[in-house]
């Protein structure tokens, strides 16, 4: 009886040791603002929780009538992690993060920037069908065969009424083995409250450089630009805010940059940065022109030169012929 109790305790301990890692130990995390403004940008960060994760894949779902994807940026510090995206399906972003080594727990993988459309009310961003390859260390009994054989002999002896030699069941010998398992992640939801666009809109309605080239084309949601201008020209510009009641400050060109700062009555601030690049003989009107216009004056000059050279050649040839004739006549006189 004592042997049966001891065997039960050993088996119970073994089962507890081999208990698989629960899916609840791994979950995704969406973080961002819980209150956003319509006609603005909002950033949502995607992170993972859990150790020994080396591959993650799944979906981020958003209401396409309320949000649209502006940009997706991978965490620059994760150079060893390859992150890919598929945004072809409206309202869904499929992502896959692959790494040959474990991704550190509480790691931010990427950030999605959404454009918030002009509607109010509650809005949610969720994850779904998120799976990961998780490395799990299990304790394995490497002498299980010897244990089973000893138990069979002991069972046979008991059936025959006993054996001369005592049957000794060996203690289990454990070995750690790492296996790769496909784990389903617990999903997450980010809830946000969308408000109407405030009266103190902090966007530029217009940013014009008449004698320069601005790249990219001005968009009020883009805050950084490159402006190319002739190094000898005086840079002129025209900035017009959407809301004339906001305070607009335009800095002088310092360190080849012009900064436009818009400040609302509530103290909110929005800035645009224009980096100035001065180029010798830069002509914005003919920049990237495909065809080259020929200089007709140069062509006319070259034609006149050729005609003059031809005339001089004919005159010289005439003099040579006449001179040769007189020399011939003179040589024949006695």
Coordinates of N, CA and C in Angstrom, one line a residue, residues 38 41 51 62 82 84 89 99 106 119 128-129 146 149 163 167 186 188 270 283 298 329:
X38 N -11.8 64.7 -33.6 CA -12.0 64.4 -35.0 C -11.1 65.3 -35.8
X41 N -4.8 63.3 -35.8 CA -4.1 62.0 -35.9 C -4.0 61.4 -34.5
X51 N 7.1 35.7 -22.0 CA 8.4 35.4 -22.3 C 8.5 34.3 -23.4
X62 N -10.2 47.8 -37.1 CA -10.6 49.2 -36.8 C -11.8 49.5 -37.7
X82 N 11.9 41.0 -37.9 CA 11.3 41.4 -39.2 C 9.8 41.5 -39.0
X84 N 6.2 42.7 -40.9 CA 5.6 43.0 -42.2 C 4.1 43.3 -41.9
X89 N -7.0 44.9 -46.9 CA -8.4 44.7 -46.5 C -8.8 45.9 -45.7
X99 N 11.3 36.6 -35.6 CA 12.6 36.7 -35.0 C 13.2 35.4 -34.8
X106 N 7.2 42.7 -22.8 CA 6.8 44.1 -22.7 C 7.5 44.9 -23.8
X119 N -16.4 62.5 -37.0 CA -17.6 62.0 -36.3 C -17.3 61.9 -34.8
X128 N -7.4 40.4 -33.1 CA -8.0 39.1 -33.3 C -7.1 38.1 -33.9
X129 N -7.4 36.8 -33.7 CA -6.6 35.7 -34.3 C -5.1 35.9 -34.2
X146 N 12.8 2.1 -18.2 CA 13.3 1.2 -17.1 C 12.3 1.2 -16.0
X149 N 9.4 -1.2 -17.1 CA 9.8 -2.6 -17.0 C 9.8 -3.1 -15.6
X163 N 8.1 -12.8 -5.4 CA 9.3 -13.2 -6.0 C 10.4 -13.3 -5.0
X167 N 11.9 -6.4 -6.2 CA 11.9 -5.6 -7.4 C 12.0 -4.1 -7.0
X186 N -4.2 36.1 -25.9 CA -5.4 36.8 -25.4 C -5.5 38.1 -26.1
X188 N -6.9 42.1 -27.1 CA -7.1 43.3 -26.4 C -8.0 44.3 -27.1
X270 N 0.8 73.5 -32.1 CA 1.1 72.7 -33.2 C 2.1 73.4 -34.1
X283 N 16.0 76.8 -60.4 CA 14.9 77.4 -61.1 C 13.7 76.5 -60.8
X298 N 23.1 80.2 -80.9 CA 24.3 79.5 -81.0 C 24.3 78.7 -82.4
X329 N 52.8 79.7 -117.9 CA 53.0 80.5 -119.1 C 54.4 81.1 -119.1

